[in-house]
XYZ file of C-alpha atoms in Angstrom:
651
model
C 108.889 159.296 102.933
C 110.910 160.532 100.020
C 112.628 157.257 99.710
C 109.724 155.155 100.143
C 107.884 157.707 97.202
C 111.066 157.090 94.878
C 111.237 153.000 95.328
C 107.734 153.125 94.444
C 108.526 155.355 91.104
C 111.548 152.864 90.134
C 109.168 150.192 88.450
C 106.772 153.126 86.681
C 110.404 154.340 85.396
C 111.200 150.860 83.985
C 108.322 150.290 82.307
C 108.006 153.845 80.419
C 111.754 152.769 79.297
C 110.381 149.829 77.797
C 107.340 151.158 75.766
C 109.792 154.063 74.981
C 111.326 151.657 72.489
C 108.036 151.425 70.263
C 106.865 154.645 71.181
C 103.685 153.767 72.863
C 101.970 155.129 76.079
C 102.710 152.612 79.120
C 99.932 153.743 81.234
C 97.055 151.393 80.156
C 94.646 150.705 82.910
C 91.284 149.416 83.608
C 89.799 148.667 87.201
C 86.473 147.176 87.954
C 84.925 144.789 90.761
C 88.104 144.946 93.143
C 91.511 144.746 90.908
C 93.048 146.701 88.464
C 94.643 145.397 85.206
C 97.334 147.253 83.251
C 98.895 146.658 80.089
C 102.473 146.696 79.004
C 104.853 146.857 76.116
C 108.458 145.139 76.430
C 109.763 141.757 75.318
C 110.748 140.030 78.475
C 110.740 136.571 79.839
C 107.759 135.371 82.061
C 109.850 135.683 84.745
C 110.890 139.292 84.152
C 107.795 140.233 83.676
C 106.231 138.994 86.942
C 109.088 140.921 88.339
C 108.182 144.055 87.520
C 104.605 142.961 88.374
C 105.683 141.952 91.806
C 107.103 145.041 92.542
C 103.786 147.143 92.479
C 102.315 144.924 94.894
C 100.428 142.729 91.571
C 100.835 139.823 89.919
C 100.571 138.419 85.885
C 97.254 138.612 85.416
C 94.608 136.186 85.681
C 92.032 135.065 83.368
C 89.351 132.952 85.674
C 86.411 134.151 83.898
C 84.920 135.150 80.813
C 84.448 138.713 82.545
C 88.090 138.962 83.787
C 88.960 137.929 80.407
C 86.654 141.003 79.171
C 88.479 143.138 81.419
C 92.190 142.174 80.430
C 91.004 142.566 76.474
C 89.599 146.366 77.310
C 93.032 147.454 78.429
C 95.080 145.498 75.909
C 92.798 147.115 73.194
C 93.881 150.423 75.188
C 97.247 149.790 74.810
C 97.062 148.944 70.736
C 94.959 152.750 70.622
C 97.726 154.313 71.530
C 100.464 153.045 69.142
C 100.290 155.325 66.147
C 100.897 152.501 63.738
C 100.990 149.168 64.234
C 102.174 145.845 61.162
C 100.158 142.958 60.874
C 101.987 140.489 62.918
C 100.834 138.362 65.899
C 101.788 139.673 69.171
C 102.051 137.349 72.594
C 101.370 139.177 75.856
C 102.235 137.038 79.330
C 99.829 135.791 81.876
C 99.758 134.740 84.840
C 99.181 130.591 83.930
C 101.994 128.376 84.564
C 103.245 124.970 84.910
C 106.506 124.151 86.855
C 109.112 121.403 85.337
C 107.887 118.210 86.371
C 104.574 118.184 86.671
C 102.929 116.598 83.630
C 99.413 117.718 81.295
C 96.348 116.653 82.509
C 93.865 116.360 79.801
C 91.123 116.177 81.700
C 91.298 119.587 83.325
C 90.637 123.101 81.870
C 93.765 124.461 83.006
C 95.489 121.184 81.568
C 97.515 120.851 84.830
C 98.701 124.896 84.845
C 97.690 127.032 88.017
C 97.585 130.711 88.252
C 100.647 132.856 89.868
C 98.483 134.463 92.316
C 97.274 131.309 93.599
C 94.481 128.814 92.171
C 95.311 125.467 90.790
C 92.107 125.007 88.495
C 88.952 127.018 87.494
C 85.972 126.296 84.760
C 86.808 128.858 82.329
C 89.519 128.376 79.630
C 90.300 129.364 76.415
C 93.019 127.178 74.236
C 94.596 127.980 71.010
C 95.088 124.639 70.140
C 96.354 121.088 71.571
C 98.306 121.133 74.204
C 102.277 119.274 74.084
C 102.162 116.715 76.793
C 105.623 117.980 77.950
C 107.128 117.344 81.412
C 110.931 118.370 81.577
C 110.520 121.952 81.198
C 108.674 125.018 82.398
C 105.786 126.186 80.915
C 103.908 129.401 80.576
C 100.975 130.945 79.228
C 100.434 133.987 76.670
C 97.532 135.959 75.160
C 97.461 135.247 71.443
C 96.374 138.752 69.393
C 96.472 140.210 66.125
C 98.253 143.419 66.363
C 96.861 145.319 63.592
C 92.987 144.507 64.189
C 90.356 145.979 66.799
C 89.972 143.589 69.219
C 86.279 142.982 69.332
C 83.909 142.235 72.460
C 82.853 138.925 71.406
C 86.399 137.626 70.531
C 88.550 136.971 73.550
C 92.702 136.436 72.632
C 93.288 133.169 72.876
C 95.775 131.056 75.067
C 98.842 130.028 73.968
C 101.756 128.096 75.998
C 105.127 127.552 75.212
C 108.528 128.128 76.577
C 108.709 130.621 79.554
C 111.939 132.260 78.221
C 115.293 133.867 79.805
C 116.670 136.784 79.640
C 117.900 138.238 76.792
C 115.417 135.849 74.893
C 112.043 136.240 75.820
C 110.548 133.486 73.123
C 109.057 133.602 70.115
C 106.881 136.730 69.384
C 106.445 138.105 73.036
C 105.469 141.650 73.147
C 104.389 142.770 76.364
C 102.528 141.732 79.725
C 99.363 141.997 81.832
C 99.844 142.780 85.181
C 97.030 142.537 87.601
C 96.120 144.217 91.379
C 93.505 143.515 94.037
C 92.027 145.781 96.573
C 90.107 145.860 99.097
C 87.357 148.247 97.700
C 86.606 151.001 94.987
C 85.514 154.832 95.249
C 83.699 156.259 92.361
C 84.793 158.860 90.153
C 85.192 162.434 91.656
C 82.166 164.393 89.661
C 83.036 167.859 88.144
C 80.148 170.513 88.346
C 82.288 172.973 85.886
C 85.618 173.076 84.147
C 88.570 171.337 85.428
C 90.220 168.000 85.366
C 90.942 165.304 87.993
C 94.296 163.095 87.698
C 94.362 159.789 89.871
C 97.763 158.427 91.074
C 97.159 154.959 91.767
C 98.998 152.492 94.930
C 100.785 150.934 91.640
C 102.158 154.322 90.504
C 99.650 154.698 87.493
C 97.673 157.745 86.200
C 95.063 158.405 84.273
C 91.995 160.488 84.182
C 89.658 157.833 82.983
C 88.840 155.495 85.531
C 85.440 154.051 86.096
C 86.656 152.918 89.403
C 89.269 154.071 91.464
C 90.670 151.606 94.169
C 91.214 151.853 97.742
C 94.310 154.201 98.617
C 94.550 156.033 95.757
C 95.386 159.749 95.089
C 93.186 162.075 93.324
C 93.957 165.960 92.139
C 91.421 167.867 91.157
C 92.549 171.257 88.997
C 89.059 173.633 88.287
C 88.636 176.578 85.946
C 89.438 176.537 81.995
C 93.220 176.519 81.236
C 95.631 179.018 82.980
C 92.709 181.814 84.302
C 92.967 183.451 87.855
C 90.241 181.624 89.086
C 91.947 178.240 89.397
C 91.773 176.132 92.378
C 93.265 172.854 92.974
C 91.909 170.345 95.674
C 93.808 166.972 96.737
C 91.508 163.822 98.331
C 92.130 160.530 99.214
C 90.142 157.046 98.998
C 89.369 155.999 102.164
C 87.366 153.145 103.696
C 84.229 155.206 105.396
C 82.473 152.168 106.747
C 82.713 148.119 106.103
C 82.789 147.888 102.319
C 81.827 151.963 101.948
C 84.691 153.767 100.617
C 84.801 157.767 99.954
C 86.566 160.711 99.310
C 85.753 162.253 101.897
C 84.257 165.249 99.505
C 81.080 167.288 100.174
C 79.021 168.696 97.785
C 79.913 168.994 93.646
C 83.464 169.871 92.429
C 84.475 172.958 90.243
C 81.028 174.205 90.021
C 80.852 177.683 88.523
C 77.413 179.775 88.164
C 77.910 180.486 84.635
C 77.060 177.075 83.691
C 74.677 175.686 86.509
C 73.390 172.417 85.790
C 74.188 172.754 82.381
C 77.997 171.355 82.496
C 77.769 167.632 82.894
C 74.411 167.777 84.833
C 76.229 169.934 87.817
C 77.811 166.860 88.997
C 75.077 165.175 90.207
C 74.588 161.625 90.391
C 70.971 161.682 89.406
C 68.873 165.139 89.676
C 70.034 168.755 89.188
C 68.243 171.678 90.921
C 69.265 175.212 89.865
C 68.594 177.967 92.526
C 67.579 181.606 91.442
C 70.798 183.074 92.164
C 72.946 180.748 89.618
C 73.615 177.692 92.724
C 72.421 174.232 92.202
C 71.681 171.296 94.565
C 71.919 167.503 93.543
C 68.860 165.434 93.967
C 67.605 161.897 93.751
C 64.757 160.344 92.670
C 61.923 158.401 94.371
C 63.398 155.210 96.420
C 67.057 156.673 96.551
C 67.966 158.833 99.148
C 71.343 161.487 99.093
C 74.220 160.041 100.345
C 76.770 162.373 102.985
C 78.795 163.908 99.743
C 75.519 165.372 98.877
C 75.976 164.330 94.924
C 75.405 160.578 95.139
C 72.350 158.938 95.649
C 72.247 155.559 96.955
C 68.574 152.953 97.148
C 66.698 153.152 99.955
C 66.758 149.229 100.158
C 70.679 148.721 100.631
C 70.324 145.238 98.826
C 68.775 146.677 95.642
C 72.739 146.649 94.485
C 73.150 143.330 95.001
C 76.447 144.126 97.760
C 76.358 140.564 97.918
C 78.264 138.171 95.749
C 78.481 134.644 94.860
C 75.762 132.287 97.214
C 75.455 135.127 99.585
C 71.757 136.500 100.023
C 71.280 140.233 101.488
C 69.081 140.828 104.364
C 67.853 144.822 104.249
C 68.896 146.291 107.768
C 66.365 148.586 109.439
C 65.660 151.970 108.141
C 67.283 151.285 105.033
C 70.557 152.291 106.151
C 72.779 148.779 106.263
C 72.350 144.981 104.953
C 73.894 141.507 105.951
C 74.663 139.198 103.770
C 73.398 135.729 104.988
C 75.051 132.345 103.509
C 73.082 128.747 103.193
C 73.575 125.889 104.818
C 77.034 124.249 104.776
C 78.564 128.083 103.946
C 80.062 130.834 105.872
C 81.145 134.479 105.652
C 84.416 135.230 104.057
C 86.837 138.249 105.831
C 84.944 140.724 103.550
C 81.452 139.813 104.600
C 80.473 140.049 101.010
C 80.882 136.622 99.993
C 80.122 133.059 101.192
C 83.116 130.301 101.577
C 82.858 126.492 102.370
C 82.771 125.252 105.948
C 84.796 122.243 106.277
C 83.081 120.231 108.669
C 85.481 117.764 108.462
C 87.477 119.927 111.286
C 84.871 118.436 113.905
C 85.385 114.931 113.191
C 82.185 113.755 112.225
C 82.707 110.564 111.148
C 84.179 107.159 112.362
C 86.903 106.661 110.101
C 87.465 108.988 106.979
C 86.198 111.904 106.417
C 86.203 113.957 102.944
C 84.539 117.416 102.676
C 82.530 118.815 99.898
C 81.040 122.268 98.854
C 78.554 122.917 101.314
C 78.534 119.388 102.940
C 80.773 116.151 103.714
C 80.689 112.315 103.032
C 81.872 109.840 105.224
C 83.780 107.224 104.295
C 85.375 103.686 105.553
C 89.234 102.561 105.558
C 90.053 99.425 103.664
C 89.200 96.557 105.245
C 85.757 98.062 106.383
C 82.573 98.517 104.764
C 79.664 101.120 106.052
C 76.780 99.273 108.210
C 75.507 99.702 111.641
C 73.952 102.795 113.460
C 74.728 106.025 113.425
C 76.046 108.448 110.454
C 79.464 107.240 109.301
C 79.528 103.873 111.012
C 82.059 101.513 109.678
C 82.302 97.593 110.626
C 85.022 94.995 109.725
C 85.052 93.297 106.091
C 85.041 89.468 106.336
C 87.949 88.938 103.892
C 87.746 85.184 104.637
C 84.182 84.400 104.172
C 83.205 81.452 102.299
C 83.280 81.875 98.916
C 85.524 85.215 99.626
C 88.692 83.915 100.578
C 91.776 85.403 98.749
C 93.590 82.651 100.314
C 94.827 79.870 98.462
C 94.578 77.381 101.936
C 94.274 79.054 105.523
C 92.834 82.786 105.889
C 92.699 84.279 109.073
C 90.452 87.427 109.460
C 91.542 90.289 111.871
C 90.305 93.499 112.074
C 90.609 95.622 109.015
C 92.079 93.160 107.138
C 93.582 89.342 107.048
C 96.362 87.085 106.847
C 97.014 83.597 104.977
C 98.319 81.189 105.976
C 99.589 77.647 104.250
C 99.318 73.437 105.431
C 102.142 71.925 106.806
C 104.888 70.928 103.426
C 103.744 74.675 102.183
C 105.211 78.038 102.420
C 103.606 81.355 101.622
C 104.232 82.859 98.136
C 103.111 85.138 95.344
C 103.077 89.047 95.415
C 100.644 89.595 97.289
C 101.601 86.941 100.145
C 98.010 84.966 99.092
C 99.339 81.419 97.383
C 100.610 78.645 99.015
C 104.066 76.748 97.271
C 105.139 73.053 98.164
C 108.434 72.611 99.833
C 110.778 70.475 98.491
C 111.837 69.109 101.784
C 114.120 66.442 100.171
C 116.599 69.627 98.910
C 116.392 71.741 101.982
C 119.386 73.671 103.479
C 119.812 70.995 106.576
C 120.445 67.901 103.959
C 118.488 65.320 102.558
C 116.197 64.278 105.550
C 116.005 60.278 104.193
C 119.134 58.156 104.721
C 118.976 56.131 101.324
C 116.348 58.071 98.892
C 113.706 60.668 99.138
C 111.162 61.346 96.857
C 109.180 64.782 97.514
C 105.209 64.844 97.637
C 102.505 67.689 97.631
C 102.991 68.828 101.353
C 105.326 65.699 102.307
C 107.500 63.198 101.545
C 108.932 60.135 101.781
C 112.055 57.704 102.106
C 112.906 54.413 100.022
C 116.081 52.385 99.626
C 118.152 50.855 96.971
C 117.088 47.066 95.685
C 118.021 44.664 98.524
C 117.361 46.640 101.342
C 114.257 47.767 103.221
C 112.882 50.569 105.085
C 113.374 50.467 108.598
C 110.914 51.073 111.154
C 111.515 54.915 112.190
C 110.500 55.429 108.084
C 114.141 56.899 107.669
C 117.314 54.355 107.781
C 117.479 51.211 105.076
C 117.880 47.819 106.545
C 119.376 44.795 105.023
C 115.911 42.949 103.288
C 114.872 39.406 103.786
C 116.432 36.903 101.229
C 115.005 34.489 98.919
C 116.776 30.956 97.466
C 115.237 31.741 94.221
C 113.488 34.305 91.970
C 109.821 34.956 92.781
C 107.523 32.678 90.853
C 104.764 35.509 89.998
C 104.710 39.011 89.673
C 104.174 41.511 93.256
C 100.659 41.615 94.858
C 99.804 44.789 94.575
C 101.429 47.904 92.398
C 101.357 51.387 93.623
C 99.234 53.554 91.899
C 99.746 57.097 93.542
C 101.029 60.249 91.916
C 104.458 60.859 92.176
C 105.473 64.247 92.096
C 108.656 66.463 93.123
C 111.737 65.253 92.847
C 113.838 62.418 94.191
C 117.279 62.518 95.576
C 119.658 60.029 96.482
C 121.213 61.058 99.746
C 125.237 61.859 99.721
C 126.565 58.572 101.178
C 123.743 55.586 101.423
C 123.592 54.365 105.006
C 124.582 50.510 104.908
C 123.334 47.990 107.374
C 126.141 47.259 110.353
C 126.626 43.480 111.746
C 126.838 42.505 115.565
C 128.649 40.400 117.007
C 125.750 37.649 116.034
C 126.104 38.571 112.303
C 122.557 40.009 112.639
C 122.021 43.330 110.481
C 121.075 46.375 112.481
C 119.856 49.695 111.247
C 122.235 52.576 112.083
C 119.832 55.258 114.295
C 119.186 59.012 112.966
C 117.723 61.733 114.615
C 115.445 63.256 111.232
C 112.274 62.025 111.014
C 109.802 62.554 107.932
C 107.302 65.572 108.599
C 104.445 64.418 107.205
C 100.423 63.757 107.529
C 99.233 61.633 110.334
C 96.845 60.073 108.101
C 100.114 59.305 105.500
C 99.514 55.518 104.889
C 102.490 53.491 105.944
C 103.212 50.688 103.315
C 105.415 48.905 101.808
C 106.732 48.201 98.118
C 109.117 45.142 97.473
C 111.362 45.504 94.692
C 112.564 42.132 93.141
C 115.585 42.485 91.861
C 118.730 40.067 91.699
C 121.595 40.861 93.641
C 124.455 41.773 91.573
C 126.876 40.678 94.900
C 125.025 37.734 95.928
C 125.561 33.732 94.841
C 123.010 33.029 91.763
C 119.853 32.021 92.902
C 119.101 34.511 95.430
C 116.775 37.120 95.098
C 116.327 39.978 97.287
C 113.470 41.924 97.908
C 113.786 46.022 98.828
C 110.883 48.243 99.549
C 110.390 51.823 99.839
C 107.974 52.575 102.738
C 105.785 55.869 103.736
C 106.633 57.450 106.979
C 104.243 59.815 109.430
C 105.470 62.548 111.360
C 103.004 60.985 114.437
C 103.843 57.806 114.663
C 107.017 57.143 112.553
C 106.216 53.678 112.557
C 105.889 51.339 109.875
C 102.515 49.047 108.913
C 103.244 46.306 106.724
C 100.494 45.628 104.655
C 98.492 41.990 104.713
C 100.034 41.862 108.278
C 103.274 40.418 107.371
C 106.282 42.382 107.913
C 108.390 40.732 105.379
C 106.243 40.158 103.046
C 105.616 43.655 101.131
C 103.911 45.095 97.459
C 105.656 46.481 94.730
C 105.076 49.793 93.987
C 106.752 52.221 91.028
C 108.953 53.581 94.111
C 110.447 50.150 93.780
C 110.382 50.337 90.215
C 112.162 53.694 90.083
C 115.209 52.206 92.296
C 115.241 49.169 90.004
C 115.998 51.624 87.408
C 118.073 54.109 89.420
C 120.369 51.134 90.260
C 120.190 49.501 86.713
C 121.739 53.319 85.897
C 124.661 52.797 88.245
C 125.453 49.351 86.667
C 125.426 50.557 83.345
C 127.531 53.253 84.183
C 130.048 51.459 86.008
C 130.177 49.465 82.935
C 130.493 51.938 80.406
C 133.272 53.558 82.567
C 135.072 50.117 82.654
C 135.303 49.977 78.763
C 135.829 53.277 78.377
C 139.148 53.035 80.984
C 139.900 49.430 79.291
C 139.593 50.982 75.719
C 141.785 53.613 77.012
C 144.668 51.531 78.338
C 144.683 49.209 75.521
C 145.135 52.075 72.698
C 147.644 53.551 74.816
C 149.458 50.048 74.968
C 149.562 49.957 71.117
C 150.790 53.351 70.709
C 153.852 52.941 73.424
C 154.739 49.676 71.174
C 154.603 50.953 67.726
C 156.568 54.219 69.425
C 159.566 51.420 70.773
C 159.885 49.749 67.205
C 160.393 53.222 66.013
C 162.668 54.020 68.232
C 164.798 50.363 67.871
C 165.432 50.919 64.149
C 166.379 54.183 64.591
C 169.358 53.178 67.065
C 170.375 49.958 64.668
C 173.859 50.615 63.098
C 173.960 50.155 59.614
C 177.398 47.963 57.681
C 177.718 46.490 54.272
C 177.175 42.664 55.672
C 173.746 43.609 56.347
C 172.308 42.308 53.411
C 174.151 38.974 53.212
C 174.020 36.125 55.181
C 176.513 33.465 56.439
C 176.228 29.869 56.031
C 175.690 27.374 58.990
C 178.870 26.537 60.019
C 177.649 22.612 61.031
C 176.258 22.329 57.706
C 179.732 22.915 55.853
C 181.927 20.714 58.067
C 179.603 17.593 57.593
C 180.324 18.603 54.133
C 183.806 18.186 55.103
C 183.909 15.784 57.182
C 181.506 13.071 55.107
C 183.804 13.592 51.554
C 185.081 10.047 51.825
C 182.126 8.350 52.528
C 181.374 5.672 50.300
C 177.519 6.850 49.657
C 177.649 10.764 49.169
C 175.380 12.135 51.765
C 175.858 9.467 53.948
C 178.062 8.767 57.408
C 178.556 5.125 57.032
């Protein structure tokens, strides 16, 4: 017991260390409803602080209401009495209001986002210095914000002001002391005197004073009567106890100290309310009409229990018979808390009330539906499916499928699901997809399709796929095509890596080389096709062949010539674009020719002008190299003619 007595001392020995530093009086407590609050000098970090609070059995104190916040300013302004002088600075005292590292301000709150040490994340009272810092990457904490050298007045609470929680060894700017704060159970009243003497009260949280206006559960009181250090002394010891359900008592009976020399003179006997004197110097207490005496025979108490108001909060009290007890009765959608005092919400939510979702409120519940439902049908709380595909409704770009709760889209054939949210439908480019171009000459992608066509001079063959060597003509047409396709071309169109090309047989009749890929496209795809008059580069002049690029359906795969005649076909601009596509190739086999011509030719040049250089350079040079010799058949005709009778003659 010793032990346990001098643990509990340790933290009452800590804190008269640190008001020993400025000289002040530690001990500053007030207690009223069910907690305690006491006030301390000593510049420590939050967390120091709560320390020394935690130790006790308390907490930092908390401010939840404008009475609380009375209470803490009554024992602050108890502490300032009792330091002799005091400068005019601003002093800081911790709380118990804090917000951890990571969670972010929340303007919209009264606590801003902090929540009490003790427990409780938000409650209507506050009372801000000024603008909150919309901070995140630190602790936070809260202080009391006082002058030091004025009276703290009743109608002017300290304010609250957050900043930096500290460490030790640096507490933070201006921190003076802390609030600590601790809860009980229940509260005696003051031990009444009927003559001289004193009462000291040693509270659970090692604290004493003589000036409590309630004492909590627990706690130790010593009463010393008679005046100063006379023979007739006497010293009595009691203990708060809990009687009965929210009755606590000393366990005393009748008034303390009382002496006949003063009667009911000294602080009315003791009495609660009336003081009768007796002819032989005794007194008895009293009480007056609708009170009755309670057991320590110096209290009186109502005759209606409830005239008190025991009850708190939404809790009505419900006289028992005789006077003697109460209940305290809660309304609808409330229940009893552990004290019996008080009234706490029922979650009703705990029996399932509702189809889907259920979300309690104070004193009641709401029902509520899960996405995808809406409420409608009988009973409370009934939830039926949402139609997400109804007409007019459909997030779907093309196909919506309802289920239960929600939906799903889905796209045409040619289209594949896209967007975020999986509700749009994208065309597929089937004539660049990962198995190869699907068309065995060119393919030219459509909204949801496509189709094949082939190169000038050849047609489409029946299966819609493979090119076939087209009909010839012995001269160019005499008048433009029939008809011209008019249709919007869109996507893209690709040649195919090597162009199938028409095979002979042994009868020197073209045949179309089979494939296996077949165009995946509409059933109701019209089939037609487009001839493309062009003149064959390879072909004798004169003859004109006549290619055609030609729908295909994924149902049929065969091919519909139109006007009935199968080699007889219209022009369309797919036959246009492979007019072009080969007038491309021509001209760039052409430019490449001149380019590769151009090229050998100045190379040519440059290897002869490099051999002349070379060919004078290996020339030896002599002095007869600028003279030259006569003919020698000149000069012997000379010779040989110097006799003839006619110079310049032979005869």
């Amino acid at each position: 017991m010793a032990t346990s007595v001098g643990l509990l001392l340790l933290p009452l020995l800590l804190l008269r260390q640190l008001g020993a530093g400025t000289g002040a009086d530690t001990e500053a407590v007030v207690c009223a409803g069910t907690a305690c609050y006491t006030a301390h000098w000593g510049k420590l970090s939050a967390a120091e602080a709560q320390n020394l609070c935690l130790q006790n059995g308390g907490n930092l104190a908390t401010v939840k209401s404008e009475e609380e916040a009375q209470h803490v300013q009554q024992v602050l302004a108890q502490l300032l009495r009792r330091e002799a002088a005091l400068t005019a600075r601003m002093g800081k005292f911790w709380i118990g209001l804090q917000r951890e590292k990571g969670k972010c301000l929340d303007p919209s709150l009264p606590l801003k986002g902090f929540s009490w040490v003790g427990g409780g994340e938000d409650t209507p009272y506050s009372n801000w210095h000024k603008e909150l810092r919309n901070s995140c990457i630190s602790k936070r904490c809260v202080s009391l914000l006082l002058d030091l050298s004025q009276p703290l007045l009743p109608r002017r609470l300290p304010k609250w002001s957050e900043g930096p929680c500290g460490s030790p060894g640096s507490p933070g700017s201006n921190i003076e002391g802390f609030v600590c704060k601790f809860s009980f159970k229940g509260m005696c009243r003051p031990l009444a005197l009927g003559g001289p003497g004193q009462v000291t009260y040693t509270t659970p949280f090692q604290t004493t004073s003589s000036s409590l206006e309630a004492v909590p559960f627990a706690s130790a009181a010593n009463v010393a009567c008679g005046e100063g250090d006379k023979d007739d002394s006497q010293s009595h010891y009691f203990l708060c106890k809990e009687k009965a359900p929210d009755v606590f008592d000393w366990g005393s009976s009748g008034p303390l100290c009382v002496s006949p020399k003063y009667g009911c003179n000294f602080n009315n006997g003791g009495c609660h309310q009336d003081c009768f004197e007796g002819g032989d110097g005794s007194f008895l207490c009293g009480c007056r009409p609708g009170f009755r005496l309670l057991d320590d025979l110096v209290t009186c108490a109502s005759r209606n229990p409830c005239s008190s108001s025991p009850c708190r909060g939404g809790a009505t009290c419900i006289p028992g018979p005789h006077g003697k007890n109460y209940t305290c009765r809660c309304p609808q959608g409330y229940q009893l808390d552990s004290s019996q005092l008080d009234c706490v919400d029922v979650d009703e939510c705990q029996d399932s009330p509702c189809a889907q979702e259920c979300v309690n409120t104070p004193g009641s519940f709401r029902c509520e539906c899960w996405v995808g439902y809406e409420p409608g049908g009988p009973g409370e709380g009934a939830c039926q499916d949402v139609d997400e595909c109804a007409l007019g409704h459909s997030p779907c770009a093309q196909g919506c499928t309802n289920t239960e709760g929600s939906f799903h889209c889905s796209c045409e054939e040619g289209y594949v699901l896209a967007g975020e949210d999986g509700t749009q439908c994208q065309d597929v480019d089937e004539c660049v997809g990962p198995g190869g171009p699907l068309c065995d000459s060119l393919c030219f992608n459509t909204q949801g399709s496509f189709r094949c066509g082939c190169l000038p001079g050849w047609v489409l063959a029946p299966n819609g796929v493979s090119c076939a060597m087209g009909p010839v003509s012995l001269g160019p047409p005499s008048g433009p095509p029939d008809e011209e396709y008019k249709g919007e071309r869109e996507g893209s169109t690709v040649p195919p890596a090597a162009t199938a090309s028409p095979t002979r047989g042994p009868e020197s009749t073209p045949k179309s080389t089979p494939t296996t890929r077949r165009p995946l496209l509409s059933s109701d795809a019209p089939i037609t096709s487009v001839p493309l008059e062009v003149l064959a580069p390879s072909g004798s002049p004169g003859l004109w062949r006549e290619p055609s690029i030609h729908h295909t359906t994924a149902a049929s795969g065969a091919q519909e010539p139109a006007g009935g005649d199968s080699s007889v076909a219209t022009q369309n601009d797919d036959g246009t674009d492979g007019q072009k596509l080969l007038l491309f190739y021509i001209l760039g086999t052409v430019v490449g020719i001149l380019l590769l011509l151009a090229l050998a030719l100045g190379l040519l040049v440059y290897r002869k002008r490099r051999a002349k250089r070379e060919e004078k350079k290996e020339k030896p040079q002599n002095a007869a190299d600028s003279y030259s010799w006569v003919p020698e058949r000149a000069e012997s005709r000379a010779m040989e003619n110097q006799y003839s009778p006619t110079p310049g003659t032979d005869c």
